[in-house]
PDB file of C-alpha atoms in Angstrom:
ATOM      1  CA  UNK R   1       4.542  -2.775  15.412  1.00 62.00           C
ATOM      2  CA  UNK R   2       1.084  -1.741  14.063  1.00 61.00           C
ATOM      3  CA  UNK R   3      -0.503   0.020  11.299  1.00 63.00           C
ATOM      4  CA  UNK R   4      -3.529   1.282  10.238  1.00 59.00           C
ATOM      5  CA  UNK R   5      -5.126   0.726   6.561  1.00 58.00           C
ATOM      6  CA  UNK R   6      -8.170   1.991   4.905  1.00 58.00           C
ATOM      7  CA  UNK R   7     -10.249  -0.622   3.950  1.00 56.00           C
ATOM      8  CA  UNK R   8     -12.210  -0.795   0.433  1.00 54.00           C
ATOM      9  CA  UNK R   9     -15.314  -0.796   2.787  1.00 53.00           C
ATOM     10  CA  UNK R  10     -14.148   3.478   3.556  1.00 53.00           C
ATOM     11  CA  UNK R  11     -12.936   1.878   7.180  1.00 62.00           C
ATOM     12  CA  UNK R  12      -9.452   1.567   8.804  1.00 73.00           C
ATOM     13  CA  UNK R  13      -7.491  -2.246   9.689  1.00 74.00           C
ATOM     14  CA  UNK R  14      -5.556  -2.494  12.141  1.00 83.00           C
ATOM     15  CA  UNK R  15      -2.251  -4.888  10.913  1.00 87.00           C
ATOM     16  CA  UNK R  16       0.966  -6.110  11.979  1.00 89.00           C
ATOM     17  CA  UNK R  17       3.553  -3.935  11.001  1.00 90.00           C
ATOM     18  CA  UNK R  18       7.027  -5.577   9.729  1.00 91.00           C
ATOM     19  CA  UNK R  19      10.388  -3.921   7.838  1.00 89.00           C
ATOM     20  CA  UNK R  20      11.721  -5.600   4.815  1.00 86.00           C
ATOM     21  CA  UNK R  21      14.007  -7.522   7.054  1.00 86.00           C
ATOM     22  CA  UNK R  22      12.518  -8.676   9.446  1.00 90.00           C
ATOM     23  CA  UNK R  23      10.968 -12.217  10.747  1.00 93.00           C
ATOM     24  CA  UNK R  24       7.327 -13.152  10.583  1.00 94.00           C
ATOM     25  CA  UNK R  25       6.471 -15.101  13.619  1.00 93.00           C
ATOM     26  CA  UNK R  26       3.734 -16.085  15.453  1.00 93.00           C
ATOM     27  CA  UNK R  27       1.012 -19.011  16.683  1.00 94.00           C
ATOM     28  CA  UNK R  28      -1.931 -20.396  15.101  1.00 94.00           C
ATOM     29  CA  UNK R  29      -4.749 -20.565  17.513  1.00 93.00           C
ATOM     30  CA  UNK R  30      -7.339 -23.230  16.949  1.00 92.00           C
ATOM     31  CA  UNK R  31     -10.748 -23.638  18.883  1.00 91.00           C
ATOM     32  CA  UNK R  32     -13.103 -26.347  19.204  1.00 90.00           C
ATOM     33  CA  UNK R  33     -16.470 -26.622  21.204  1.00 91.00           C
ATOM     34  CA  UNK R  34     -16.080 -29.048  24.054  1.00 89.00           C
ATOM     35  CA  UNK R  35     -16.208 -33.117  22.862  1.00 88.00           C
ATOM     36  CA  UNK R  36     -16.071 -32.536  19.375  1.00 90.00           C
ATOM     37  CA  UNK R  37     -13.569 -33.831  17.100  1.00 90.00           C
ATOM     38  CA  UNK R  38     -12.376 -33.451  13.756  1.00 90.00           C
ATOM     39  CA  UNK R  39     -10.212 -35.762  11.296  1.00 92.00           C
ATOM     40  CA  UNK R  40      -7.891 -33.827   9.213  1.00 94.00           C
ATOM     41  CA  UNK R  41      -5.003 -34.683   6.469  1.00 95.00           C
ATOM     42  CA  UNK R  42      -2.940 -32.370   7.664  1.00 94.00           C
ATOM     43  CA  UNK R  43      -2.298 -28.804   8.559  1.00 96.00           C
ATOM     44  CA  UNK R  44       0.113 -25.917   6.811  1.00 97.00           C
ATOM     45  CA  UNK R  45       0.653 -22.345   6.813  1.00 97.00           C
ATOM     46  CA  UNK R  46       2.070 -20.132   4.145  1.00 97.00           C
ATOM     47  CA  UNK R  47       3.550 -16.479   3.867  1.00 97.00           C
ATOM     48  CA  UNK R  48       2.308 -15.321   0.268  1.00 96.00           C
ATOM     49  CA  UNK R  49       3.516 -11.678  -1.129  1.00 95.00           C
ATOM     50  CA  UNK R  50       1.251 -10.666  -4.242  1.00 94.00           C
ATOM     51  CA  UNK R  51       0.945  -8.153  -6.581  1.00 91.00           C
ATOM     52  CA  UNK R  52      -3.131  -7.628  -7.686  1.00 89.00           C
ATOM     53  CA  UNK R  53      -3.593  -5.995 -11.070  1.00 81.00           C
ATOM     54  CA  UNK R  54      -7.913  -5.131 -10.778  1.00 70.00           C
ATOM     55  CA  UNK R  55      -7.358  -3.231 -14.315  1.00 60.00           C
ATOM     56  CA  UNK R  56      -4.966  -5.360 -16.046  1.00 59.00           C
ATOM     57  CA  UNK R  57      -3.345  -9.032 -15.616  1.00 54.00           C
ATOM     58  CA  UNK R  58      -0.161 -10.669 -15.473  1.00 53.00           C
ATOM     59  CA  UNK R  59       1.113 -13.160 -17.704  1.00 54.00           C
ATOM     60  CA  UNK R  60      -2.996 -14.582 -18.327  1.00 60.00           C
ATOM     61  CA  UNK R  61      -3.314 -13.790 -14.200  1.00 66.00           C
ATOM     62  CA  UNK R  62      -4.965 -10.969 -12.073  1.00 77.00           C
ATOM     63  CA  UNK R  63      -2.291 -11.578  -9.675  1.00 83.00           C
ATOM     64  CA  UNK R  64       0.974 -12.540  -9.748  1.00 87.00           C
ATOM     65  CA  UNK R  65       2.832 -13.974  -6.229  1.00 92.00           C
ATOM     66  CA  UNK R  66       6.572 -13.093  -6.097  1.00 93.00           C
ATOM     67  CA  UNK R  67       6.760 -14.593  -2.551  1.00 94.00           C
ATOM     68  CA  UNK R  68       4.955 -18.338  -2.035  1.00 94.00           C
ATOM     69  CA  UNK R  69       6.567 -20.536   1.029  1.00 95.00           C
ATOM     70  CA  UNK R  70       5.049 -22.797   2.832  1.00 95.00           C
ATOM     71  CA  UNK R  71       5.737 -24.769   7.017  1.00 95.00           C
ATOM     72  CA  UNK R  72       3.644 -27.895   8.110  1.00 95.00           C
ATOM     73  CA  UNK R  73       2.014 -27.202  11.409  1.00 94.00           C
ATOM     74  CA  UNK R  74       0.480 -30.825  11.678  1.00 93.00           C
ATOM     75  CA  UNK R  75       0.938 -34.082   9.967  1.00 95.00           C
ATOM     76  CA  UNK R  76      -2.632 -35.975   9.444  1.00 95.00           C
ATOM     77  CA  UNK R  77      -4.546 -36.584  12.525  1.00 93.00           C
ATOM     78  CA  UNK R  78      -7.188 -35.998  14.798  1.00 92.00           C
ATOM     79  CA  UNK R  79      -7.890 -32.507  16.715  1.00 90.00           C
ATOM     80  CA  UNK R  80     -10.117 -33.215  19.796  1.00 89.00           C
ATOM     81  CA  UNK R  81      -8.807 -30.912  22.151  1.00 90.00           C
ATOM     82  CA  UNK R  82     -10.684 -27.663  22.836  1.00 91.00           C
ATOM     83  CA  UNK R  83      -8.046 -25.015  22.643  1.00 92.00           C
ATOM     84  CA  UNK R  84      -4.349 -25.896  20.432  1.00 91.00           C
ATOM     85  CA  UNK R  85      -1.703 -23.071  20.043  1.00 94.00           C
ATOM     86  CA  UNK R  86       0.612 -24.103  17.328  1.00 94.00           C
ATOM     87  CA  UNK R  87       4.025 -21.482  16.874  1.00 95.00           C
ATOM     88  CA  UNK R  88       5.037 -20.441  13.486  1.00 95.00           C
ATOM     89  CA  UNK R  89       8.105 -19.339  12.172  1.00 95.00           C
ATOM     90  CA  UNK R  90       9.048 -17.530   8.805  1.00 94.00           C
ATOM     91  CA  UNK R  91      12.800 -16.169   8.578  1.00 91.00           C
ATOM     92  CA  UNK R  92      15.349 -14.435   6.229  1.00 85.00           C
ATOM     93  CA  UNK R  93      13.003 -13.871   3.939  1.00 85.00           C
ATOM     94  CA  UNK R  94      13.884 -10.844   1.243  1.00 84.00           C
ATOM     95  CA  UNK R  95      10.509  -8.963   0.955  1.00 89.00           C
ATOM     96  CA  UNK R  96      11.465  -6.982  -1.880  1.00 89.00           C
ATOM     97  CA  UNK R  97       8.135  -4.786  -1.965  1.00 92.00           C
ATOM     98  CA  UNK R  98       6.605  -2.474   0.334  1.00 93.00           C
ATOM     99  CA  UNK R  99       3.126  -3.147   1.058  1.00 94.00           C
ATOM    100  CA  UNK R 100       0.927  -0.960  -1.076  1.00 91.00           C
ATOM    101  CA  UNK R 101      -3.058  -0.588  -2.000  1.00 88.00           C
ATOM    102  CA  UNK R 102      -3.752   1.768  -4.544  1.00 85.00           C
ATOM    103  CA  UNK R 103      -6.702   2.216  -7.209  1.00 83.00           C
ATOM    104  CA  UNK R 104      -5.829  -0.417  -9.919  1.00 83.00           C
ATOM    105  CA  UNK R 105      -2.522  -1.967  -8.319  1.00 87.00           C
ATOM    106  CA  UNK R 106      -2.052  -3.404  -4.313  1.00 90.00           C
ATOM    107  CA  UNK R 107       1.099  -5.057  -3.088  1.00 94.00           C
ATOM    108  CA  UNK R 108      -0.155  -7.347  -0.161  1.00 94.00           C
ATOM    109  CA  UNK R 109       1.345 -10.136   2.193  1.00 96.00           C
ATOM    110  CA  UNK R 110      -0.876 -12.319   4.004  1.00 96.00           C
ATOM    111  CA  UNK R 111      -0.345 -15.595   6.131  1.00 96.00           C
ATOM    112  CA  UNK R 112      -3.152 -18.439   4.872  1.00 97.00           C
ATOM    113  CA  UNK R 113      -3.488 -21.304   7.383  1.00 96.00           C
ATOM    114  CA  UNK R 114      -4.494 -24.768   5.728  1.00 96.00           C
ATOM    115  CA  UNK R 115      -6.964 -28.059   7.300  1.00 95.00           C
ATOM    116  CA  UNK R 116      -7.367 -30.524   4.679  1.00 95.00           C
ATOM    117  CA  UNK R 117     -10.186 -32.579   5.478  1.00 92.00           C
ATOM    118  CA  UNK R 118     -11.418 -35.914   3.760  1.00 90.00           C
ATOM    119  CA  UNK R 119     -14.080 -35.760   1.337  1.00 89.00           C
ATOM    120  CA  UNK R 120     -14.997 -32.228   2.371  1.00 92.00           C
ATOM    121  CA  UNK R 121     -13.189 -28.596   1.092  1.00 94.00           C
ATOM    122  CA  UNK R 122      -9.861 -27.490   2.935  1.00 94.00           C
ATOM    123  CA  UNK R 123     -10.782 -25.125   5.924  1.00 94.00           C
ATOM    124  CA  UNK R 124      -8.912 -21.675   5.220  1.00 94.00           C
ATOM    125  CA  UNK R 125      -8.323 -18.803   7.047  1.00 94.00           C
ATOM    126  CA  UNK R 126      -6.225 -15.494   5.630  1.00 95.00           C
ATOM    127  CA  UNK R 127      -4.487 -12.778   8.070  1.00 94.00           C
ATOM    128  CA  UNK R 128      -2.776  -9.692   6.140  1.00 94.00           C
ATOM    129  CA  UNK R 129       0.196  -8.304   7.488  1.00 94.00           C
ATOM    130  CA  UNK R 130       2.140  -4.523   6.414  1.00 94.00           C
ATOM    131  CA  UNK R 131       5.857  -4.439   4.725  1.00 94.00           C
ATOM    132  CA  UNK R 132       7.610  -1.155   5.450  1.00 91.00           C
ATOM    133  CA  UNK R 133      11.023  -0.083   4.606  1.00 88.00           C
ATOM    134  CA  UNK R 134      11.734   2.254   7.104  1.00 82.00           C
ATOM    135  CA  UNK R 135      14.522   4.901   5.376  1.00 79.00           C
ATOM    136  CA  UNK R 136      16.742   7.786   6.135  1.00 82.00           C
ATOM    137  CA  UNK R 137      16.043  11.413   5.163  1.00 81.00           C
ATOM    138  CA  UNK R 138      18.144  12.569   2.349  1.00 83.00           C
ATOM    139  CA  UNK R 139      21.027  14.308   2.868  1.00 84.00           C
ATOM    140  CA  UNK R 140      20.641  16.742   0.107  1.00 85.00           C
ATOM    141  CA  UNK R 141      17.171  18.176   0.613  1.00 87.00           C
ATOM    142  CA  UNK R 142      17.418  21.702  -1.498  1.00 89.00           C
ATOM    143  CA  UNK R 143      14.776  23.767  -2.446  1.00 90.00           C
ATOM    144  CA  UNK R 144      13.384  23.749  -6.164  1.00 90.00           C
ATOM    145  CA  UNK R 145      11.815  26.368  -8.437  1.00 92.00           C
ATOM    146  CA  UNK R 146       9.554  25.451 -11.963  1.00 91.00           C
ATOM    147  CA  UNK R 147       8.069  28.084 -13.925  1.00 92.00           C
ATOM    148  CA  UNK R 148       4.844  27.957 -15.609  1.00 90.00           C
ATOM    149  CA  UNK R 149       2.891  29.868 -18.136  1.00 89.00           C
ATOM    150  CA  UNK R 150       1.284  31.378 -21.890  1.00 90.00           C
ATOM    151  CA  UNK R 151       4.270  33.217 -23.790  1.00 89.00           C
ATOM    152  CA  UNK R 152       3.528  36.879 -23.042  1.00 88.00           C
ATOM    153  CA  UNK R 153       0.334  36.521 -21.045  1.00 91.00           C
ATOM    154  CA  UNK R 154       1.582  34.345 -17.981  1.00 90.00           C
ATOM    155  CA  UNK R 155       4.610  34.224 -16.285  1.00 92.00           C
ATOM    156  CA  UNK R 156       4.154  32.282 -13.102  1.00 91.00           C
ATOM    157  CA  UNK R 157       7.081  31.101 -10.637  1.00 92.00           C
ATOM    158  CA  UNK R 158       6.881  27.678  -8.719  1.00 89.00           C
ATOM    159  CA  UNK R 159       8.769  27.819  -5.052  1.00 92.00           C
ATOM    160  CA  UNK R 160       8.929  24.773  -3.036  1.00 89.00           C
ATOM    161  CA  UNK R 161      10.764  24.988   0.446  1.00 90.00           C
ATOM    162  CA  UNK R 162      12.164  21.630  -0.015  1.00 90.00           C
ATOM    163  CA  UNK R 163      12.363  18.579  -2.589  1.00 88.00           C
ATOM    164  CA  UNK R 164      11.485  15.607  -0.307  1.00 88.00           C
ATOM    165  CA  UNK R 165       8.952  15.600   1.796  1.00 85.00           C
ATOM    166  CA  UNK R 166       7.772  13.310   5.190  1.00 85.00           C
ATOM    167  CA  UNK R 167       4.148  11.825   4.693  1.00 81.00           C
ATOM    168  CA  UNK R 168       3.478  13.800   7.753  1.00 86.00           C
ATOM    169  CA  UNK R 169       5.176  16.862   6.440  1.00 87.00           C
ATOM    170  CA  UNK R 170       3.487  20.533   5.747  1.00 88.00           C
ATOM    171  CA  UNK R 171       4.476  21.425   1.817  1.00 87.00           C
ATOM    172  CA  UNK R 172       5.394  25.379   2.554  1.00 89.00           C
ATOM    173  CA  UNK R 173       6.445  27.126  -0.618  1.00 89.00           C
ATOM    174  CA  UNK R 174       5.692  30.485  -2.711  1.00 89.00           C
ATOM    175  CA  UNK R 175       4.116  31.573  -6.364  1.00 88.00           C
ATOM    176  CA  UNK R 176       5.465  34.537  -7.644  1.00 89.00           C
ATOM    177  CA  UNK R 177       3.503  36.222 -10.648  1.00 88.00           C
ATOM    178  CA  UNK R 178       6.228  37.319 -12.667  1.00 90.00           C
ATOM    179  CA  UNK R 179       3.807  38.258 -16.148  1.00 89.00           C
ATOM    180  CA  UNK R 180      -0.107  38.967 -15.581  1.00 89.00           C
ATOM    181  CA  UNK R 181      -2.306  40.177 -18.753  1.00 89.00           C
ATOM    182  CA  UNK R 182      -5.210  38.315 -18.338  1.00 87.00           C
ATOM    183  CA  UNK R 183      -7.624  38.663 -15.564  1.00 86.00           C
ATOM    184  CA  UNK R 184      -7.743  35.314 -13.445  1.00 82.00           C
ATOM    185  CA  UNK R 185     -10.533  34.373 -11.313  1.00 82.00           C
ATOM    186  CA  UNK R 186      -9.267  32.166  -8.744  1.00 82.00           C
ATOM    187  CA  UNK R 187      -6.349  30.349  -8.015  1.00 83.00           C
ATOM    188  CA  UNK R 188      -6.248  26.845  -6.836  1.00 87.00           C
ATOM    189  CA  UNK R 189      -3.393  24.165  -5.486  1.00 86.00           C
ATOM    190  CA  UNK R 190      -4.163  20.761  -5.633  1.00 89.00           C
ATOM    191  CA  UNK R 191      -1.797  17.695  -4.230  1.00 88.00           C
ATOM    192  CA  UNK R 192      -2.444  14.472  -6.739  1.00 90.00           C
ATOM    193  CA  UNK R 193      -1.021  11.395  -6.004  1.00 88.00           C
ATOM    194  CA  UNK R 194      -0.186   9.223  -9.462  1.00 88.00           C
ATOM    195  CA  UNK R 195      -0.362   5.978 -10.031  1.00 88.00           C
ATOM    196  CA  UNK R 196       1.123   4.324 -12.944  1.00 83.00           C
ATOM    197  CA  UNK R 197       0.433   0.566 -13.431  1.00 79.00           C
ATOM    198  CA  UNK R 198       1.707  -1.941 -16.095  1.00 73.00           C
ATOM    199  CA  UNK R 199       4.151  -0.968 -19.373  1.00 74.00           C
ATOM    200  CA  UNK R 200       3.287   0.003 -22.685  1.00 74.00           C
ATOM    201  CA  UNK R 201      -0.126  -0.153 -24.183  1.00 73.00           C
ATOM    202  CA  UNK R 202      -1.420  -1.722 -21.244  1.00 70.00           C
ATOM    203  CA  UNK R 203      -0.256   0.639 -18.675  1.00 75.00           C
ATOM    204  CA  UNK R 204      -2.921   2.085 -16.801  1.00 77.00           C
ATOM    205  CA  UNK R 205      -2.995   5.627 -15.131  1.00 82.00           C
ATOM    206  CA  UNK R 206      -4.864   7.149 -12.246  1.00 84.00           C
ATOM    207  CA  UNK R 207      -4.995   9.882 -10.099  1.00 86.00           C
ATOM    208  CA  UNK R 208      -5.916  11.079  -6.726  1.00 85.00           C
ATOM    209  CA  UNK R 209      -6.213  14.826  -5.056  1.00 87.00           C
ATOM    210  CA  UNK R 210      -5.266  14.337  -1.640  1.00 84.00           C
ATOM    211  CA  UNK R 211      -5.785  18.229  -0.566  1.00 83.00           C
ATOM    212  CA  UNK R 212      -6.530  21.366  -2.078  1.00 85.00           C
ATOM    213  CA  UNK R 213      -6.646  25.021  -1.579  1.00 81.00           C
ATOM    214  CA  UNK R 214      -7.855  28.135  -3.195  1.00 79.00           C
ATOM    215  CA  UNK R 215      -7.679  31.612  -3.519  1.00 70.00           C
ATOM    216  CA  UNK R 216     -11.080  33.468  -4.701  1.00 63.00           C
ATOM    217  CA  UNK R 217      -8.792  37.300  -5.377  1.00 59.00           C
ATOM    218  CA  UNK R 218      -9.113  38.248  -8.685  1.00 48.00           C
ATOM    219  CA  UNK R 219      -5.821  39.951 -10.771  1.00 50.00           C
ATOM    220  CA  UNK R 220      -6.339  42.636 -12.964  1.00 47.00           C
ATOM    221  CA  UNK R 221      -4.108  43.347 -15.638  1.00 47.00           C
ATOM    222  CA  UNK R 222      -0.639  43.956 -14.567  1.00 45.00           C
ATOM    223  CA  UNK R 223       2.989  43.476 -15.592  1.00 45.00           C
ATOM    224  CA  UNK R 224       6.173  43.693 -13.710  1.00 43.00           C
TER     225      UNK R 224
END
């Protein structure tokens, strides 16, 4: 299947789509212009998973790759004809992350293809692919309550219809004002997504609001 990313660039990718499971396969498609040719030392693709750290580092690294294999698509030779397909093939691998791109940590799997050439740099070309793992909905999905407040000033009442939620999911829930003795302006709701990056002191924290909403009515002093 496909998916669609944002880009840092504020646009949207389009990528291949794969569960934790499943089998990376394809061809490598290389072009040349008619009656050239081109000695190489070899050709090789590999499946890399990494984990990029932009705030922090990992053992002296920005990155760290928990998945690295490698296939030879060509021993050395010469490419002369205009248009090679070459199939590829990576299976039973365990791709124990999903994919993920956040504000100081990304989990991403690519597919780098490999010419070495003689006396000249190795000719490289990158294609990112998306890990899902595709679950089931909970079977114990109950509502929950939390209560918020100031100890004899503010008594408010959290109600949310449900504890898990689908990404494409309206949140539907209720605030009761159990205590008001202080006049409040406005109310507002906020969703944040939290990220939480690396361990002790070097952990690093940030935050996103994904949607908001407010309410401009203003409480007067009241109890019940």
């Amino acid at each position: 299947g496909n998916t669609v990313v944002p880009t840092d660039q504020s646009g949207n990718a389009l990528l291949y789509a794969y569960e934790g499971s499943e089998d990376v396969a394809g061809k490598v498609i290389l072009t040349m212009p008619p009656g050239k040719k081109m000695d190489h030392l070899g050709m090789k693709i590999q499946f890399i998973g990494r984990i990029d750290m932009s705030l922090g580092v990992h053992e002296g690294r920005p990155h760290y790759d928990f998945i690295s294999l490698s296939r030879e698509l060509a021993p050395p030779g010469v490419l002369f004809q205009s248009h090679t397909e070459i199939p590829f093939l990576f299976k039973n691998m365990d791709k124990e992350h999903e994919s993920y791109q956040g504000r100081n940590v990304s989990v991403r799997y690519f597919i780098r293809v490999v010419l070495e050439r003689k006396f000249l740099p190795p000719i490289h070309q990158e294609l990112d692919v998306w890990v899902q793992f595709l679950g089931t909905p909970p079977q114990s999905n109950e509502a929950i309550k939390m209560e918020v407040g100031i100890e004899d000033c503010l008594h408010i009442e959290f109600e949310y219809e449900r504890r898990a939620h689908h990404l494409t999911d309206t949140i539907l829930g209720k605030i009761h004002f159990l205590l008001v003795r202080i006049k409040i302006k406005h109310m507002e709701l906020a969703v944040i997504r939290r990220e939480t990056s690396g361990d002790g002191v070097a952990a690093a924290a940030a935050q996103q609001q994904v949607a908001s909403a407010q309410s401009n009515n203003i409480f007067t002093e009241t109890q019940t």
